[in-house]
Amino acid sequence: MVRQLKGYHHTQILREDSSTVIYRGIKELDKTPVIIKYIKTEYPTIEDIARLKYEYKILQSLEIVGVVKCYGLEDKHQFGAIILEDFGGEPLSKYLSQKSFDLSDFLAVGIQLAETLANLHQYKITHNNLKTGNVFFNPQTGQVKIDDFSLATYLDEEKQTISNQNFFEDALYISPEQTGRMNRLVDYRTDFYSLGIIFYEMLTGQLPCQSNELLELVHWHIAKIPISPSTIAKNLGLREIPQVVSDIVMKLLAKTAEERYQNALGLKADLEMCLNLLQTTGEIAPFQVGQLDLHSQFSIPQKLYGRELEVKILMAAFERISQGTTEIMLVSGYSGVGKSSLVYEIHKPIVRQRGYFIFGKFDQFKRNIPYAALIQAFQELVRQLLTESNERISIWRAKLLKVLGVNGQVIIDVIPEVERIIEPQPAVPELGTSESQNRFNRVFRQFIYVFCKLEHPLVLFLDDLQWADSASLKLIQLLINDPNSQYLLLIGAYRDNEVSATHSLMLTLSELQQAGAVMNNIVLEPLHLDDVSQLIADTFQSNQKQDLLTHHSPSTHSLAELIFNKTQGNPFFLSQLLKSLYQDNLLWFNFHQACWQWNIERLQHIDITDNVVELMVSRIQKLLPRTQNVLKLGACIGDKFTLEVLSIINEKSLSETALDLWEALEVGLILPLNQDYKIPLVIDIENFSKKKEGEDTSFLAASSSPTIVYKFLHDRVQQAAYSLIPKAECRQKHLRIGELLLEHTPETELEENIFEIVNQLNIGAQLLTQQKRKDELAVLNLMAGQKAKKATAYEPALKYLKVGLEILSERSWQTNYDLTLALYVEATSAEFLNNNFEQTAMLLDFGQKRFVRGY
C-alpha cells in the first residue's frame, strides 16, 4: 500500500522491510528535505504503533551527531509516521550491494560508528538492532548515522528471545545472547557483536553466516566461530585485510560479552590507531588490540565460577540420553547457590547439538495449580517451534496429529498454546474417572515423546521441585519409569534444606529409585574464596599481582575476602552485594588513573548485612513508595506476573502501573520477559482503539492487547518484597487481590483463571464473616476442584474441595443443598481417587451426620 502523508512529497523509497517503509521526500511548506518512516502494514497493531512512538520518544531526547535527527511524529491520521532529517545518506545495505569500501574509508566509517555507540551507551541506551539496513551512509561526505531505535532500551539488562519467524532479517545480525538460548542477559555489549557483523560485511562483501533457516542462524551465532576476514580475503582473492583489522572484527564477534570490547571508546582508539598507521606509513603494522579498552562500566561477568566439574557431569548425562536412554538429574543446594545458573549453562551446548531445552518453575504461591511448571515448560517449547519455518511447523503438526489422533484436545485443555500448531481439535468423549486419568497419562506421554528423538533429544528442566504439586510429581514418575521413554533428560532443582524425609518430593524420589530409575544428584556448594577472588578480579579487570606493585588500584584480594566473609560464597548474594556497593558509590571508576577503586578500610567499618533478604529489602526500600507497593503486590502473585493482573490489583491503569514498576526494572530487581513492556510507556492501552470524536480508528488492526509479563530477578527478591507486607495485613492483602481478580474476570474466562483467583481468596478465607461470601467462595473452590479433577490432579482437587466444605455453614444442607451435595460428592470421589479409603468412609459418614443435623 502506497503511503502519502499530507504536506510531504515523496521522491524515492530508501528502505523497506517487514514492518516499515522509508521514503526520501520534501516537506512542501518550507522545501526541507526529509526522510519519512511509515508503518508498513495497512492495519497497524498496537505493537506497530508503540514501536513507532517509542522510537520517537528515544530520538527526541538525543543530541548525537551520529544519530539521525528526528523532526517530529505524525500520528493523527491513518498513516503513523516519523519525520527524520535527510543528510543525503542511503542505507548501508544498499550501498554495499553496489560498491565496496577501501580500507581507509572503512576505518573512517568504523570510527564514526564507534563514537556514536560510545555516546549512545553514555546515554544508557542500547540500540539492540544494528544492521546495515539501519545505518545510513552519505558517500559524498563520508558521514554515517544510525537509524531505527524501535528495539532500543534504557535498561542495563534485558532477557530477549526470537519469537517470530518474521524476524529472520534481524537474526542475521543478532548477538548470541539475543537468541534467548544462552544463560546470558542482554546488555550494551550486544551492539558490539552486531557492529562486528556490519564490519565483516563491509570488509568481505558477505555475512559471516550464510543461511536461509532461522534455527541455523541461531545455532551459528551461539556455537560457530566465523572464518576471519583476513582468511576470507585470501580465500576469495580479495584485497588484503591487515591482521589487526581482522582481529578487531573477531574481538567484536566474540560469543560471550566479556570477551568483546567493553567500551566503544576502546574500539574507536584501535580503529584510529589503524587509520593513523595507514595514513603515515602506508600499512598497518601488528599491535595488540583492546589495550585502551577501559572497563569503566560496572558489569559482573555472567559466566560461572567454580562449577567446571558440575557442568561436565550435566553434559555427560546429556550425552548418555542422546544415545537413547532416559534419566533424571537432581541439582540440590541452598537458595541463591546457583542451581538454575548451573543448569542454564548447558543450554548453549545442547542447542549446538540440536537438542531442545525447556524450562518450568514451580511457585510457592501456586502449589495447588496442577502441572504449572510442566505447562510453562511446554509453552516455551511451542514458542520455540513457532519460530521455525512454515514448512517445519507443518511437519510438527503432522507428527503431533499422528500420535495424538482424536485426543488432541486432551493436550490443548492443559497446554492451550498447542492449538496454534495442531489447530482446533474435536472434543474428546467423556470417560469414567480412572479411564480419564489413564487416557491423560497415555496422551501426555505420547505428546512428550514426539520431541524426544535421536535428531533432537529433549532436556526438561524443572526448578524449585520443593514446591511441586502432587499431580506433577506423579506425572514425572510415569515419564521416568516408562520403559518406552528415550532421549529424555529431566533435570530437577530443589532446596535440600527445605525438604524433610517425609516431604512429597523426597517420597517420590525414593519410589523412583526403588523402581530402578537412572537418577543422579549434584549437591551444589557455595563458591570457594579462590572463585570469589577470580570473580572480583574479572569484574574490575584487575591483575592481582600487578595491583600489589602499583598505587593506582587497590588489591582485589582484600575486597574478595570481605565479600566472601559476608556472603559465605553464595553467588546471588555476592552479586547483589557488589551491585549495592556500586549503587552506594562505594566502588567507583577513576578515569584519571583508568582503574576501579574503593576504600577497603571504609568498607570494613560500614554496616554490611550478612543476610541476603535483608540486603534486598534495603534495596527495595530505596525505591519510590509507589514502586515498593507494586513490588509487594507482584510478590503476592508469584515469581512471574502479567501487567494486566498487576494493574487490576494495583487499581490503576496499565500505563500507570507500568510507570509505577519502572524504577524496579531500571535497577534490575524486575526483568521484562518480552519487548512488549515498552507499549504502556508510550500508549494508553485501555483507550487505544476507542473511537475519539472526529478521529478515524477503522484502520487499526482488530487485535487483542499484548500480554506483558515480568519476573522477579530471583526468589529472594520476591521474598524480600513480600516480607515488607506486615504479617497482620497478609491475609487481607491476598483476599483483596482475589476479590479484585474475580471482579475483573469475565464469566466466560472464570474457569480458565479459577486457580489463580481461588488461591488468593483461600489465603484470606478466615477473614470472611458473612456466610453469603463464604458460600460464594465455596462455589469457586468447587469449580477449582472440578477443574483439577478433570486434569487428573486429584490431590490438588481434594484440597480445593475440602476448603469448600470447611466454610459451609452447619445448616448448609438446608440453606444451600445443591452446593453442599456437589462438594460432598466431589470430595468423596477425590478421597477415593487418592486411595484414601478410610477418609472416604469418614467423609461419607460425616456428611450424613451433618445432613441430619441440618434438618
PDB file of N, CA and C in Angstrom, residues 332-363:
ATOM      1  N   SER A 332      20.744 -30.003  43.877  1.00  0.00           N
ATOM      2  CA  SER A 332      20.233 -29.519  45.158  1.00  0.00           C
ATOM      3  C   SER A 332      21.208 -28.544  45.787  1.00  0.00           C
ATOM      4  N   GLY A 333      20.686 -27.712  46.660  1.00  0.00           N
ATOM      5  CA  GLY A 333      21.518 -26.730  47.344  1.00  0.00           C
ATOM      6  C   GLY A 333      20.661 -25.600  47.874  1.00  0.00           C
ATOM      7  N   TYR A 334      21.287 -24.693  48.596  1.00  0.00           N
ATOM      8  CA  TYR A 334      20.576 -23.567  49.196  1.00  0.00           C
ATOM      9  C   TYR A 334      20.108 -22.579  48.130  1.00  0.00           C
ATOM     10  N   SER A 335      19.126 -21.763  48.497  1.00  0.00           N
ATOM     11  CA  SER A 335      18.663 -20.703  47.607  1.00  0.00           C
ATOM     12  C   SER A 335      19.814 -19.742  47.300  1.00  0.00           C
ATOM     13  N   GLY A 336      19.972 -19.403  46.017  1.00  0.00           N
ATOM     14  CA  GLY A 336      21.000 -18.452  45.613  1.00  0.00           C
ATOM     15  C   GLY A 336      22.357 -19.064  45.354  1.00  0.00           C
ATOM     16  N   VAL A 337      22.489 -20.386  45.548  1.00  0.00           N
ATOM     17  CA  VAL A 337      23.795 -21.017  45.386  1.00  0.00           C
ATOM     18  C   VAL A 337      24.144 -21.209  43.912  1.00  0.00           C
ATOM     19  N   GLY A 338      23.155 -21.005  43.018  1.00  0.00           N
ATOM     20  CA  GLY A 338      23.443 -21.059  41.583  1.00  0.00           C
ATOM     21  C   GLY A 338      22.949 -22.305  40.879  1.00  0.00           C
ATOM     22  N   LYS A 339      21.902 -22.945  41.405  1.00  0.00           N
ATOM     23  CA  LYS A 339      21.381 -24.172  40.786  1.00  0.00           C
ATOM     24  C   LYS A 339      20.865 -23.901  39.367  1.00  0.00           C
ATOM     25  N   SER A 340      20.033 -22.875  39.249  1.00  0.00           N
ATOM     26  CA  SER A 340      19.462 -22.554  37.936  1.00  0.00           C
ATOM     27  C   SER A 340      20.545 -22.105  36.968  1.00  0.00           C
ATOM     28  N   SER A 341      21.475 -21.282  37.446  1.00  0.00           N
ATOM     29  CA  SER A 341      22.555 -20.803  36.577  1.00  0.00           C
ATOM     30  C   SER A 341      23.398 -21.960  36.061  1.00  0.00           C
ATOM     31  N   LEU A 342      23.645 -22.948  36.922  1.00  0.00           N
ATOM     32  CA  LEU A 342      24.408 -24.122  36.502  1.00  0.00           C
ATOM     33  C   LEU A 342      23.688 -24.856  35.378  1.00  0.00           C
ATOM     34  N   VAL A 343      22.404 -25.105  35.561  1.00  0.00           N
ATOM     35  CA  VAL A 343      21.656 -25.865  34.560  1.00  0.00           C
ATOM     36  C   VAL A 343      21.573 -25.088  33.248  1.00  0.00           C
ATOM     37  N   TYR A 344      21.336 -23.789  33.344  1.00  0.00           N
ATOM     38  CA  TYR A 344      21.241 -22.980  32.130  1.00  0.00           C
ATOM     39  C   TYR A 344      22.552 -22.952  31.355  1.00  0.00           C
ATOM     40  N   GLU A 345      23.662 -23.211  32.030  1.00  0.00           N
ATOM     41  CA  GLU A 345      24.949 -23.178  31.362  1.00  0.00           C
ATOM     42  C   GLU A 345      25.046 -24.239  30.265  1.00  0.00           C
ATOM     43  N   ILE A 346      24.282 -25.321  30.391  1.00  0.00           N
ATOM     44  CA  ILE A 346      24.341 -26.363  29.353  1.00  0.00           C
ATOM     45  C   ILE A 346      23.329 -26.112  28.241  1.00  0.00           C
ATOM     46  N   HIS A 347      22.557 -25.014  28.346  1.00  0.00           N
ATOM     47  CA  HIS A 347      21.595 -24.685  27.283  1.00  0.00           C
ATOM     48  C   HIS A 347      22.309 -24.514  25.943  1.00  0.00           C
ATOM     49  N   LYS A 348      23.405 -23.763  25.960  1.00  0.00           N
ATOM     50  CA  LYS A 348      24.140 -23.489  24.729  1.00  0.00           C
ATOM     51  C   LYS A 348      24.665 -24.759  24.055  1.00  0.00           C
ATOM     52  N   PRO A 349      25.416 -25.632  24.749  1.00  0.00           N
ATOM     53  CA  PRO A 349      25.893 -26.848  24.067  1.00  0.00           C
ATOM     54  C   PRO A 349      24.766 -27.778  23.642  1.00  0.00           C
ATOM     55  N   ILE A 350      23.650 -27.774  24.364  1.00  0.00           N
ATOM     56  CA  ILE A 350      22.512 -28.605  23.965  1.00  0.00           C
ATOM     57  C   ILE A 350      21.928 -28.112  22.644  1.00  0.00           C
ATOM     58  N   VAL A 351      21.757 -26.803  22.533  1.00  0.00           N
ATOM     59  CA  VAL A 351      21.258 -26.226  21.277  1.00  0.00           C
ATOM     60  C   VAL A 351      22.235 -26.499  20.146  1.00  0.00           C
ATOM     61  N   ARG A 352      23.534 -26.445  20.454  1.00  0.00           N
ATOM     62  CA  ARG A 352      24.555 -26.709  19.433  1.00  0.00           C
ATOM     63  C   ARG A 352      24.396 -28.113  18.862  1.00  0.00           C
ATOM     64  N   GLN A 353      23.936 -29.035  19.698  1.00  0.00           N
ATOM     65  CA  GLN A 353      23.726 -30.411  19.238  1.00  0.00           C
ATOM     66  C   GLN A 353      22.284 -30.663  18.807  1.00  0.00           C
ATOM     67  N   ARG A 354      21.547 -29.575  18.569  1.00  0.00           N
ATOM     68  CA  ARG A 354      20.179 -29.625  18.052  1.00  0.00           C
ATOM     69  C   ARG A 354      19.174 -30.216  19.040  1.00  0.00           C
ATOM     70  N   GLY A 355      19.530 -30.218  20.300  1.00  0.00           N
ATOM     71  CA  GLY A 355      18.570 -30.666  21.299  1.00  0.00           C
ATOM     72  C   GLY A 355      17.626 -29.541  21.682  1.00  0.00           C
ATOM     73  N   TYR A 356      16.507 -29.891  22.297  1.00  0.00           N
ATOM     74  CA  TYR A 356      15.567 -28.900  22.819  1.00  0.00           C
ATOM     75  C   TYR A 356      15.763 -28.788  24.331  1.00  0.00           C
ATOM     76  N   PHE A 357      15.838 -27.566  24.799  1.00  0.00           N
ATOM     77  CA  PHE A 357      15.972 -27.285  26.236  1.00  0.00           C
ATOM     78  C   PHE A 357      14.777 -26.442  26.642  1.00  0.00           C
ATOM     79  N   ILE A 358      13.967 -26.956  27.570  1.00  0.00           N
ATOM     80  CA  ILE A 358      12.800 -26.202  28.026  1.00  0.00           C
ATOM     81  C   ILE A 358      12.799 -26.144  29.547  1.00  0.00           C
ATOM     82  N   PHE A 359      12.110 -25.141  30.069  1.00  0.00           N
ATOM     83  CA  PHE A 359      12.241 -24.827  31.489  1.00  0.00           C
ATOM     84  C   PHE A 359      10.886 -24.476  32.088  1.00  0.00           C
ATOM     85  N   GLY A 360      10.650 -24.980  33.291  1.00  0.00           N
ATOM     86  CA  GLY A 360       9.463 -24.610  34.050  1.00  0.00           C
ATOM     87  C   GLY A 360       9.842 -24.459  35.512  1.00  0.00           C
ATOM     88  N   LYS A 361       9.123 -23.582  36.206  1.00  0.00           N
ATOM     89  CA  LYS A 361       9.477 -23.281  37.598  1.00  0.00           C
ATOM     90  C   LYS A 361       8.230 -23.371  38.466  1.00  0.00           C
ATOM     91  N   PHE A 362       8.319 -24.135  39.536  1.00  0.00           N
ATOM     92  CA  PHE A 362       7.206 -24.219  40.480  1.00  0.00           C
ATOM     93  C   PHE A 362       7.224 -22.987  41.382  1.00  0.00           C
ATOM     94  N   ASP A 363       6.056 -22.599  41.867  1.00  0.00           N
ATOM     95  CA  ASP A 363       5.900 -21.365  42.626  1.00  0.00           C
ATOM     96  C   ASP A 363       5.274 -21.677  43.974  1.00  0.00           C
TER      97      ASP A 363
END
